[in-house]
Amino acid sequence: MRVSSVALAATLAVVCMSTSLSGQKPDDQIDARSMQLLNQGKAARAAGDVDGATDLIETAAAVDPRNRGAFVTLAQIADSRGLPGKAIRLYREALLLEPNDLSALSGQGEALVQKGAVNLARQNLAKIRKLCKTTCGEATELSAAIAKGPPVTTAQVEKKLTATPE
């Protein structure tokens, strides 16, 4: 009696695990509908329809949340619209899926510089240099952005103007 209940429980556990594992897709297979929506969104962005592109790409990310390209493209759009905080969050989503994505590391670093977090951007630059054994474009772009520094805000400009003698 004791053996049969343990055997039954073990059998149920094996059946549950095997059905849940067979229902999952491998991480490298992204839903074709998501990829199609991403491509349509990129085409709309290239045509100048940024709002339509954003809608299509957000739908692509909703269809398959493992679509790293959708997060990177949305982050680029947010960055081009002057929303570095949103871009940082979207790049982080992409980096959760693939921590070694050079374009996401570089883009996030540039957005961090825009927000004034230069030390965090330098950490991204160190990761990029570690991943690139030789010189790569992402490292060059990010180091240029770090050297340029964060943008001067209006309050800083006003402070400088009032501090200068007349």
mmCIF file of N, CA, C and O in Angstrom, residues 9-105:
data_model
loop_
_atom_site.group_PDB
_atom_site.id
_atom_site.type_symbol
_atom_site.label_atom_id
_atom_site.label_comp_id
_atom_site.label_asym_id
_atom_site.label_seq_id
_atom_site.Cartn_x
_atom_site.Cartn_y
_atom_site.Cartn_z
ATOM 1 N N ALA A 9 2.571 8.770 -6.942
ATOM 2 C CA ALA A 9 2.997 10.163 -6.834
ATOM 3 C C ALA A 9 4.190 10.427 -7.752
ATOM 4 O O ALA A 9 4.253 11.462 -8.422
ATOM 5 N N ALA A 10 5.136 9.509 -7.814
ATOM 6 C CA ALA A 10 6.303 9.669 -8.680
ATOM 7 C C ALA A 10 5.890 9.669 -10.143
ATOM 8 O O ALA A 10 6.397 10.462 -10.949
ATOM 9 N N THR A 11 4.956 8.802 -10.504
ATOM 10 C CA THR A 11 4.471 8.742 -11.879
ATOM 11 C C THR A 11 3.792 10.049 -12.278
ATOM 12 O O THR A 11 4.021 10.575 -13.369
ATOM 13 N N LEU A 12 2.967 10.595 -11.390
ATOM 14 C CA LEU A 12 2.298 11.868 -11.668
ATOM 15 C C LEU A 12 3.310 13.005 -11.826
ATOM 16 O O LEU A 12 3.145 13.868 -12.701
ATOM 17 N N ALA A 13 4.343 12.996 -11.000
ATOM 18 C CA ALA A 13 5.369 14.035 -11.102
ATOM 19 C C ALA A 13 6.092 13.961 -12.443
ATOM 20 O O ALA A 13 6.338 14.980 -13.095
ATOM 21 N N VAL A 14 6.419 12.747 -12.879
ATOM 22 C CA VAL A 14 7.110 12.576 -14.156
ATOM 23 C C VAL A 14 6.217 13.013 -15.309
ATOM 24 O O VAL A 14 6.662 13.690 -16.239
ATOM 25 N N VAL A 15 4.947 12.663 -15.262
ATOM 26 C CA VAL A 15 4.015 13.046 -16.326
ATOM 27 C C VAL A 15 3.867 14.562 -16.389
ATOM 28 O O VAL A 15 3.891 15.151 -17.474
ATOM 29 N N CYS A 16 3.734 15.202 -15.237
ATOM 30 C CA CYS A 16 3.594 16.662 -15.217
ATOM 31 C C CYS A 16 4.830 17.347 -15.770
ATOM 32 O O CYS A 16 4.743 18.304 -16.534
ATOM 33 N N MET A 17 6.006 16.881 -15.387
ATOM 34 C CA MET A 17 7.248 17.496 -15.860
ATOM 35 C C MET A 17 7.432 17.276 -17.357
ATOM 36 O O MET A 17 7.828 18.190 -18.078
ATOM 37 N N SER A 18 7.131 16.100 -17.837
ATOM 38 C CA SER A 18 7.357 15.830 -19.252
ATOM 39 C C SER A 18 6.399 16.622 -20.135
ATOM 40 O O SER A 18 6.782 17.104 -21.195
ATOM 41 N N THR A 19 5.162 16.802 -19.715
ATOM 42 C CA THR A 19 4.225 17.578 -20.536
ATOM 43 C C THR A 19 4.567 19.054 -20.510
ATOM 44 O O THR A 19 4.429 19.749 -21.508
ATOM 45 N N SER A 20 5.042 19.572 -19.376
ATOM 46 C CA SER A 20 5.375 20.986 -19.337
ATOM 47 C C SER A 20 6.637 21.271 -20.134
ATOM 48 O O SER A 20 6.776 22.315 -20.744
ATOM 49 N N LEU A 21 7.579 20.355 -20.146
ATOM 50 C CA LEU A 21 8.810 20.555 -20.901
ATOM 51 C C LEU A 21 8.583 20.429 -22.400
ATOM 52 O O LEU A 21 9.198 21.135 -23.186
ATOM 53 N N SER A 22 7.708 19.546 -22.808
ATOM 54 C CA SER A 22 7.476 19.384 -24.242
ATOM 55 C C SER A 22 6.675 20.540 -24.826
ATOM 56 O O SER A 22 6.725 20.786 -26.018
ATOM 57 N N GLY A 23 5.973 21.292 -23.993
ATOM 58 C CA GLY A 23 5.175 22.410 -24.471
ATOM 59 C C GLY A 23 5.966 23.693 -24.634
ATOM 60 O O GLY A 23 5.482 24.646 -25.207
ATOM 61 N N GLN A 24 7.200 23.754 -24.120
ATOM 62 C CA GLN A 24 7.991 24.966 -24.203
ATOM 63 C C GLN A 24 8.813 25.003 -25.476
ATOM 64 O O GLN A 24 9.294 24.001 -25.951
ATOM 65 N N LYS A 25 8.988 26.210 -26.008
ATOM 66 C CA LYS A 25 9.830 26.406 -27.180
ATOM 67 C C LYS A 25 11.256 26.682 -26.714
ATOM 68 O O LYS A 25 11.458 27.273 -25.662
ATOM 69 N N PRO A 26 12.224 26.319 -27.507
ATOM 70 C CA PRO A 26 13.593 26.725 -27.180
ATOM 71 C C PRO A 26 13.713 28.245 -27.237
ATOM 72 O O PRO A 26 12.970 28.917 -27.950
ATOM 73 N N ASP A 27 14.648 28.789 -26.469
ATOM 74 C CA ASP A 27 14.800 30.240 -26.394
ATOM 75 C C ASP A 27 15.166 30.879 -27.722
ATOM 76 O O ASP A 27 14.900 32.045 -27.947
ATOM 77 N N ASP A 28 15.812 30.134 -28.603
ATOM 78 C CA ASP A 28 16.256 30.738 -29.852
ATOM 79 C C ASP A 28 15.169 30.782 -30.922
ATOM 80 O O ASP A 28 15.386 31.318 -31.994
ATOM 81 N N GLN A 29 14.010 30.215 -30.637
ATOM 82 C CA GLN A 29 12.908 30.252 -31.608
ATOM 83 C C GLN A 29 11.925 31.348 -31.208
ATOM 84 O O GLN A 29 11.175 31.218 -30.261
ATOM 85 N N ILE A 30 11.934 32.426 -31.955
ATOM 86 C CA ILE A 30 11.011 33.528 -31.705
ATOM 87 C C ILE A 30 9.826 33.349 -32.647
ATOM 88 O O ILE A 30 9.986 32.973 -33.808
ATOM 89 N N ASP A 31 8.656 33.620 -32.142
ATOM 90 C CA ASP A 31 7.424 33.468 -32.912
ATOM 91 C C ASP A 31 7.524 34.241 -34.230
ATOM 92 O O ASP A 31 7.928 35.410 -34.255
ATOM 93 N N ALA A 32 7.163 33.583 -35.314
ATOM 94 C CA ALA A 32 7.261 34.188 -36.654
ATOM 95 C C ALA A 32 6.369 35.425 -36.774
ATOM 96 O O ALA A 32 6.734 36.395 -37.446
ATOM 97 N N ARG A 33 5.222 35.419 -36.097
ATOM 98 C CA ARG A 33 4.335 36.593 -36.142
ATOM 99 C C ARG A 33 5.017 37.799 -35.502
ATOM 100 O O ARG A 33 4.899 38.922 -35.990
ATOM 101 N N SER A 34 5.755 37.544 -34.429
ATOM 102 C CA SER A 34 6.468 38.618 -33.761
ATOM 103 C C SER A 34 7.556 39.201 -34.656
ATOM 104 O O SER A 34 7.732 40.422 -34.732
ATOM 105 N N MET A 35 8.280 38.341 -35.341
ATOM 106 C CA MET A 35 9.321 38.807 -36.249
ATOM 107 C C MET A 35 8.725 39.595 -37.422
ATOM 108 O O MET A 35 9.285 40.598 -37.856
ATOM 109 N N GLN A 36 7.575 39.128 -37.915
ATOM 110 C CA GLN A 36 6.911 39.826 -39.012
ATOM 111 C C GLN A 36 6.462 41.223 -38.565
ATOM 112 O O GLN A 36 6.648 42.203 -39.287
ATOM 113 N N LEU A 37 5.901 41.321 -37.363
ATOM 114 C CA LEU A 37 5.482 42.612 -36.840
ATOM 115 C C LEU A 37 6.679 43.536 -36.619
ATOM 116 O O LEU A 37 6.604 44.739 -36.890
ATOM 117 N N LEU A 38 7.790 42.961 -36.152
ATOM 118 C CA LEU A 38 9.002 43.753 -35.966
ATOM 119 C C LEU A 38 9.487 44.315 -37.298
ATOM 120 O O LEU A 38 9.825 45.505 -37.398
ATOM 121 N N ASN A 39 9.504 43.486 -38.334
ATOM 122 C CA ASN A 39 9.942 43.948 -39.656
ATOM 123 C C ASN A 39 9.008 45.021 -40.212
ATOM 124 O O ASN A 39 9.455 45.996 -40.820
ATOM 125 N N GLN A 40 7.699 44.846 -39.996
ATOM 126 C CA GLN A 40 6.742 45.864 -40.443
ATOM 127 C C GLN A 40 6.966 47.179 -39.682
ATOM 128 O O GLN A 40 6.877 48.267 -40.255
ATOM 129 N N GLY A 41 7.256 47.059 -38.394
ATOM 130 C CA GLY A 41 7.525 48.248 -37.581
ATOM 131 C C GLY A 41 8.780 48.971 -38.029
ATOM 132 O O GLY A 41 8.811 50.200 -38.087
ATOM 133 N N LYS A 42 9.826 48.196 -38.351
ATOM 134 C CA LYS A 42 11.062 48.827 -38.846
ATOM 135 C C LYS A 42 10.817 49.537 -40.172
ATOM 136 O O LYS A 42 11.343 50.623 -40.411
ATOM 137 N N ALA A 43 9.997 48.930 -41.028
ATOM 138 C CA ALA A 43 9.673 49.552 -42.314
ATOM 139 C C ALA A 43 8.869 50.836 -42.098
ATOM 140 O O ALA A 43 9.113 51.853 -42.769
ATOM 141 N N ALA A 44 7.931 50.804 -41.170
ATOM 142 C CA ALA A 44 7.139 52.006 -40.879
ATOM 143 C C ALA A 44 8.027 53.111 -40.309
ATOM 144 O O ALA A 44 7.860 54.288 -40.644
ATOM 145 N N ARG A 45 8.984 52.731 -39.479
ATOM 146 C CA ARG A 45 9.912 53.723 -38.913
ATOM 147 C C ARG A 45 10.768 54.339 -40.019
ATOM 148 O O ARG A 45 10.983 55.549 -40.054
ATOM 149 N N ALA A 46 11.238 53.511 -40.930
ATOM 150 C CA ALA A 46 12.051 54.010 -42.045
ATOM 151 C C ALA A 46 11.238 54.942 -42.939
ATOM 152 O O ALA A 46 11.781 55.881 -43.522
ATOM 153 N N ALA A 47 9.924 54.686 -43.026
ATOM 154 C CA ALA A 47 9.048 55.528 -43.840
ATOM 155 C C ALA A 47 8.649 56.810 -43.114
ATOM 156 O O ALA A 47 7.982 57.666 -43.692
ATOM 157 N N GLY A 48 9.037 56.944 -41.836
ATOM 158 C CA GLY A 48 8.733 58.159 -41.090
ATOM 159 C C GLY A 48 7.527 58.064 -40.184
ATOM 160 O O GLY A 48 7.205 59.025 -39.492
ATOM 161 N N ASP A 49 6.851 56.938 -40.158
ATOM 162 C CA ASP A 49 5.681 56.750 -39.301
ATOM 163 C C ASP A 49 6.136 56.173 -37.959
ATOM 164 O O ASP A 49 6.013 54.977 -37.704
ATOM 165 N N VAL A 50 6.651 57.029 -37.093
ATOM 166 C CA VAL A 50 7.224 56.569 -35.831
ATOM 167 C C VAL A 50 6.140 56.041 -34.891
ATOM 168 O O VAL A 50 6.349 55.030 -34.209
ATOM 169 N N ASP A 51 4.969 56.696 -34.857
ATOM 170 C CA ASP A 51 3.892 56.220 -33.979
ATOM 171 C C ASP A 51 3.381 54.851 -34.425
ATOM 172 O O ASP A 51 3.171 53.959 -33.598
ATOM 173 N N GLY A 52 3.185 54.681 -35.715
ATOM 174 C CA GLY A 52 2.757 53.384 -36.236
ATOM 175 C C GLY A 52 3.806 52.316 -35.999
ATOM 176 O O GLY A 52 3.494 51.171 -35.663
ATOM 177 N N ALA A 53 5.065 52.691 -36.157
ATOM 178 C CA ALA A 53 6.158 51.752 -35.920
ATOM 179 C C ALA A 53 6.179 51.317 -34.464
ATOM 180 O O ALA A 53 6.340 50.126 -34.163
ATOM 181 N N THR A 54 5.994 52.274 -33.569
ATOM 182 C CA THR A 54 5.984 51.953 -32.139
ATOM 183 C C THR A 54 4.862 50.974 -31.819
ATOM 184 O O THR A 54 5.069 50.000 -31.083
ATOM 185 N N ASP A 55 3.688 51.206 -32.375
ATOM 186 C CA ASP A 55 2.558 50.303 -32.132
ATOM 187 C C ASP A 55 2.860 48.893 -32.629
ATOM 188 O O ASP A 55 2.606 47.912 -31.932
ATOM 189 N N LEU A 56 3.392 48.791 -33.829
ATOM 190 C CA LEU A 56 3.699 47.473 -34.393
ATOM 191 C C LEU A 56 4.775 46.746 -33.585
ATOM 192 O O LEU A 56 4.669 45.539 -33.316
ATOM 193 N N ILE A 57 5.799 47.470 -33.177
ATOM 194 C CA ILE A 57 6.903 46.841 -32.453
ATOM 195 C C ILE A 57 6.479 46.465 -31.037
ATOM 196 O O ILE A 57 6.887 45.420 -30.518
ATOM 197 N N GLU A 58 5.648 47.289 -30.404
ATOM 198 C CA GLU A 58 5.120 46.915 -29.085
ATOM 199 C C GLU A 58 4.260 45.658 -29.190
ATOM 200 O O GLU A 58 4.290 44.800 -28.308
ATOM 201 N N THR A 59 3.510 45.536 -30.273
ATOM 202 C CA THR A 59 2.715 44.333 -30.496
ATOM 203 C C THR A 59 3.626 43.128 -30.700
ATOM 204 O O THR A 59 3.355 42.039 -30.188
ATOM 205 N N ALA A 60 4.730 43.319 -31.413
ATOM 206 C CA ALA A 60 5.695 42.236 -31.613
ATOM 207 C C ALA A 60 6.254 41.757 -30.277
ATOM 208 O O ALA A 60 6.403 40.551 -30.047
ATOM 209 N N ALA A 61 6.552 42.695 -29.379
ATOM 210 C CA ALA A 61 7.066 42.326 -28.061
ATOM 211 C C ALA A 61 5.998 41.627 -27.224
ATOM 212 O O ALA A 61 6.306 40.733 -26.432
ATOM 213 N N ALA A 62 4.742 42.006 -27.421
ATOM 214 C CA ALA A 62 3.659 41.354 -26.677
ATOM 215 C C ALA A 62 3.392 39.949 -27.203
ATOM 216 O O ALA A 62 3.102 39.037 -26.427
ATOM 217 N N VAL A 63 3.513 39.758 -28.513
ATOM 218 C CA VAL A 63 3.291 38.436 -29.106
ATOM 219 C C VAL A 63 4.349 37.452 -28.613
ATOM 220 O O VAL A 63 4.038 36.318 -28.280
ATOM 221 N N ASP A 64 5.607 37.897 -28.569
ATOM 222 C CA ASP A 64 6.683 37.038 -28.064
ATOM 223 C C ASP A 64 7.642 37.887 -27.248
ATOM 224 O O ASP A 64 8.474 38.609 -27.810
ATOM 225 N N PRO A 65 7.537 37.827 -25.920
ATOM 226 C CA PRO A 65 8.381 38.653 -25.059
ATOM 227 C C PRO A 65 9.871 38.303 -25.123
ATOM 228 O O PRO A 65 10.680 38.986 -24.517
ATOM 229 N N ARG A 66 10.229 37.271 -25.860
ATOM 230 C CA ARG A 66 11.645 36.916 -26.020
ATOM 231 C C ARG A 66 12.260 37.589 -27.246
ATOM 232 O O ARG A 66 13.412 37.352 -27.556
ATOM 233 N N ASN A 67 11.512 38.440 -27.918
ATOM 234 C CA ASN A 67 11.987 39.119 -29.121
ATOM 235 C C ASN A 67 12.854 40.312 -28.706
ATOM 236 O O ASN A 67 12.376 41.430 -28.529
ATOM 237 N N ARG A 68 14.130 40.037 -28.547
ATOM 238 C CA ARG A 68 15.090 41.043 -28.095
ATOM 239 C C ARG A 68 15.182 42.207 -29.075
ATOM 240 O O ARG A 68 15.307 43.364 -28.682
ATOM 241 N N GLY A 69 15.085 41.915 -30.361
ATOM 242 C CA GLY A 69 15.148 42.966 -31.378
ATOM 243 C C GLY A 69 14.044 43.992 -31.217
ATOM 244 O O GLY A 69 14.251 45.174 -31.491
ATOM 245 N N ALA A 70 12.875 43.553 -30.771
ATOM 246 C CA ALA A 70 11.770 44.482 -30.553
ATOM 247 C C ALA A 70 12.112 45.457 -29.429
ATOM 248 O O ALA A 70 11.869 46.661 -29.550
ATOM 249 N N PHE A 71 12.697 44.955 -28.349
ATOM 250 C CA PHE A 71 13.052 45.832 -27.233
ATOM 251 C C PHE A 71 14.155 46.818 -27.628
ATOM 252 O O PHE A 71 14.106 47.996 -27.260
ATOM 253 N N VAL A 72 15.132 46.342 -28.381
ATOM 254 C CA VAL A 72 16.223 47.223 -28.811
ATOM 255 C C VAL A 72 15.678 48.316 -29.731
ATOM 256 O O VAL A 72 16.021 49.499 -29.579
ATOM 257 N N THR A 73 14.809 47.953 -30.668
ATOM 258 C CA THR A 73 14.249 48.939 -31.595
ATOM 259 C C THR A 73 13.364 49.938 -30.860
ATOM 260 O O THR A 73 13.418 51.144 -31.142
ATOM 261 N N LEU A 74 12.559 49.459 -29.910
ATOM 262 C CA LEU A 74 11.739 50.381 -29.112
ATOM 263 C C LEU A 74 12.613 51.330 -28.308
ATOM 264 O O LEU A 74 12.292 52.518 -28.166
ATOM 265 N N ALA A 75 13.723 50.826 -27.794
ATOM 266 C CA ALA A 75 14.642 51.676 -27.035
ATOM 267 C C ALA A 75 15.262 52.728 -27.934
ATOM 268 O O ALA A 75 15.413 53.888 -27.530
ATOM 269 N N GLN A 76 15.605 52.353 -29.159
ATOM 270 C CA GLN A 76 16.171 53.323 -30.102
ATOM 271 C C GLN A 76 15.153 54.409 -30.431
ATOM 272 O O GLN A 76 15.506 55.589 -30.535
ATOM 273 N N ILE A 77 13.900 54.017 -30.587
ATOM 274 C CA ILE A 77 12.846 54.994 -30.855
ATOM 275 C C ILE A 77 12.681 55.937 -29.658
ATOM 276 O O ILE A 77 12.580 57.154 -29.825
ATOM 277 N N ALA A 78 12.667 55.369 -28.452
ATOM 278 C CA ALA A 78 12.533 56.198 -27.251
ATOM 279 C C ALA A 78 13.705 57.166 -27.133
ATOM 280 O O ALA A 78 13.524 58.338 -26.785
ATOM 281 N N ASP A 79 14.897 56.698 -27.460
ATOM 282 C CA ASP A 79 16.080 57.550 -27.399
ATOM 283 C C ASP A 79 15.988 58.676 -28.424
ATOM 284 O O ASP A 79 16.332 59.824 -28.127
ATOM 285 N N SER A 80 15.507 58.360 -29.618
ATOM 286 C CA SER A 80 15.377 59.392 -30.654
ATOM 287 C C SER A 80 14.309 60.425 -30.300
ATOM 288 O O SER A 80 14.358 61.555 -30.776
ATOM 289 N N ARG A 81 13.375 60.048 -29.460
ATOM 290 C CA ARG A 81 12.329 60.975 -29.019
ATOM 291 C C ARG A 81 12.742 61.759 -27.775
ATOM 292 O O ARG A 81 11.942 62.513 -27.227
ATOM 293 N N GLY A 82 13.964 61.553 -27.309
ATOM 294 C CA GLY A 82 14.440 62.278 -26.134
ATOM 295 C C GLY A 82 13.932 61.701 -24.827
ATOM 296 O O GLY A 82 13.745 62.432 -23.858
ATOM 297 N N LEU A 83 13.703 60.390 -24.796
ATOM 298 C CA LEU A 83 13.229 59.711 -23.587
ATOM 299 C C LEU A 83 14.280 58.703 -23.103
ATOM 300 O O LEU A 83 14.095 57.500 -23.211
ATOM 301 N N PRO A 84 15.406 59.194 -22.561
ATOM 302 C CA PRO A 84 16.473 58.266 -22.187
ATOM 303 C C PRO A 84 16.098 57.325 -21.050
ATOM 304 O O PRO A 84 16.577 56.194 -21.005
ATOM 305 N N GLY A 85 15.230 57.738 -20.146
ATOM 306 C CA GLY A 85 14.806 56.855 -19.060
ATOM 307 C C GLY A 85 14.058 55.637 -19.577
ATOM 308 O O GLY A 85 14.302 54.504 -19.153
ATOM 309 N N LYS A 86 13.156 55.871 -20.509
ATOM 310 C CA LYS A 86 12.414 54.772 -21.119
ATOM 311 C C LYS A 86 13.354 53.898 -21.942
ATOM 312 O O LYS A 86 13.239 52.673 -21.930
ATOM 313 N N ALA A 87 14.301 54.514 -22.632
ATOM 314 C CA ALA A 87 15.269 53.756 -23.428
ATOM 315 C C ALA A 87 16.111 52.849 -22.528
ATOM 316 O O ALA A 87 16.351 51.684 -22.866
ATOM 317 N N ILE A 88 16.531 53.355 -21.382
ATOM 318 C CA ILE A 88 17.326 52.552 -20.451
ATOM 319 C C ILE A 88 16.542 51.317 -20.023
ATOM 320 O O ILE A 88 17.060 50.200 -19.989
ATOM 321 N N ARG A 89 15.270 51.510 -19.696
ATOM 322 C CA ARG A 89 14.430 50.381 -19.269
ATOM 323 C C ARG A 89 14.264 49.353 -20.378
ATOM 324 O O ARG A 89 14.362 48.150 -20.149
ATOM 325 N N LEU A 90 14.054 49.816 -21.588
ATOM 326 C CA LEU A 90 13.876 48.893 -22.709
ATOM 327 C C LEU A 90 15.169 48.164 -23.050
ATOM 328 O O LEU A 90 15.152 46.966 -23.363
ATOM 329 N N TYR A 91 16.300 48.862 -22.981
ATOM 330 C CA TYR A 91 17.585 48.191 -23.193
ATOM 331 C C TYR A 91 17.822 47.144 -22.104
ATOM 332 O O TYR A 91 18.362 46.079 -22.361
ATOM 333 N N ARG A 92 17.400 47.449 -20.889
ATOM 334 C CA ARG A 92 17.544 46.481 -19.789
ATOM 335 C C ARG A 92 16.743 45.213 -20.077
ATOM 336 O O ARG A 92 17.190 44.102 -19.813
ATOM 337 N N GLU A 93 15.545 45.374 -20.633
ATOM 338 C CA GLU A 93 14.739 44.208 -21.014
ATOM 339 C C GLU A 93 15.478 43.355 -22.039
ATOM 340 O O GLU A 93 15.490 42.127 -21.955
ATOM 341 N N ALA A 94 16.095 43.999 -23.017
ATOM 342 C CA ALA A 94 16.859 43.270 -24.033
ATOM 343 C C ALA A 94 18.068 42.573 -23.406
ATOM 344 O O ALA A 94 18.390 41.435 -23.755
ATOM 345 N N LEU A 95 18.721 43.248 -22.468
ATOM 346 C CA LEU A 95 19.905 42.664 -21.833
ATOM 347 C C LEU A 95 19.548 41.524 -20.885
ATOM 348 O O LEU A 95 20.381 40.653 -20.634
ATOM 349 N N LEU A 96 18.334 41.507 -20.381
ATOM 350 C CA LEU A 96 17.893 40.360 -19.583
ATOM 351 C C LEU A 96 17.786 39.109 -20.454
ATOM 352 O O LEU A 96 18.026 37.993 -19.996
ATOM 353 N N LEU A 97 17.423 39.311 -21.720
ATOM 354 C CA LEU A 97 17.325 38.193 -22.654
ATOM 355 C C LEU A 97 18.689 37.746 -23.157
ATOM 356 O O LEU A 97 18.928 36.558 -23.352
ATOM 357 N N GLU A 98 19.584 38.690 -23.403
ATOM 358 C CA GLU A 98 20.940 38.390 -23.881
ATOM 359 C C GLU A 98 21.896 39.416 -23.277
ATOM 360 O O GLU A 98 22.027 40.529 -23.788
ATOM 361 N N PRO A 99 22.570 39.047 -22.181
ATOM 362 C CA PRO A 99 23.443 40.006 -21.488
ATOM 363 C C PRO A 99 24.638 40.478 -22.308
ATOM 364 O O PRO A 99 25.240 41.495 -21.980
ATOM 365 N N ASN A 100 24.989 39.783 -23.376
ATOM 366 C CA ASN A 100 26.157 40.141 -24.180
ATOM 367 C C ASN A 100 25.800 40.842 -25.487
ATOM 368 O O ASN A 100 26.605 40.863 -26.411
ATOM 369 N N ASP A 101 24.611 41.419 -25.590
ATOM 370 C CA ASP A 101 24.184 42.124 -26.793
ATOM 371 C C ASP A 101 24.916 43.460 -26.864
ATOM 372 O O ASP A 101 24.667 44.371 -26.066
ATOM 373 N N LEU A 102 25.840 43.576 -27.807
ATOM 374 C CA LEU A 102 26.674 44.772 -27.912
ATOM 375 C C LEU A 102 25.862 46.028 -28.219
ATOM 376 O O LEU A 102 26.118 47.095 -27.644
ATOM 377 N N SER A 103 24.882 45.920 -29.105
ATOM 378 C CA SER A 103 24.101 47.117 -29.461
ATOM 379 C C SER A 103 23.253 47.584 -28.274
ATOM 380 O O SER A 103 23.103 48.790 -28.058
ATOM 381 N N ALA A 104 22.720 46.641 -27.500
ATOM 382 C CA ALA A 104 21.932 47.018 -26.323
ATOM 383 C C ALA A 104 22.824 47.629 -25.244
ATOM 384 O O ALA A 104 22.451 48.617 -24.602
ATOM 385 N N LEU A 105 24.011 47.059 -25.045
ATOM 386 C CA LEU A 105 24.943 47.623 -24.057
ATOM 387 C C LEU A 105 25.360 49.037 -24.452
ATOM 388 O O LEU A 105 25.394 49.944 -23.619
#
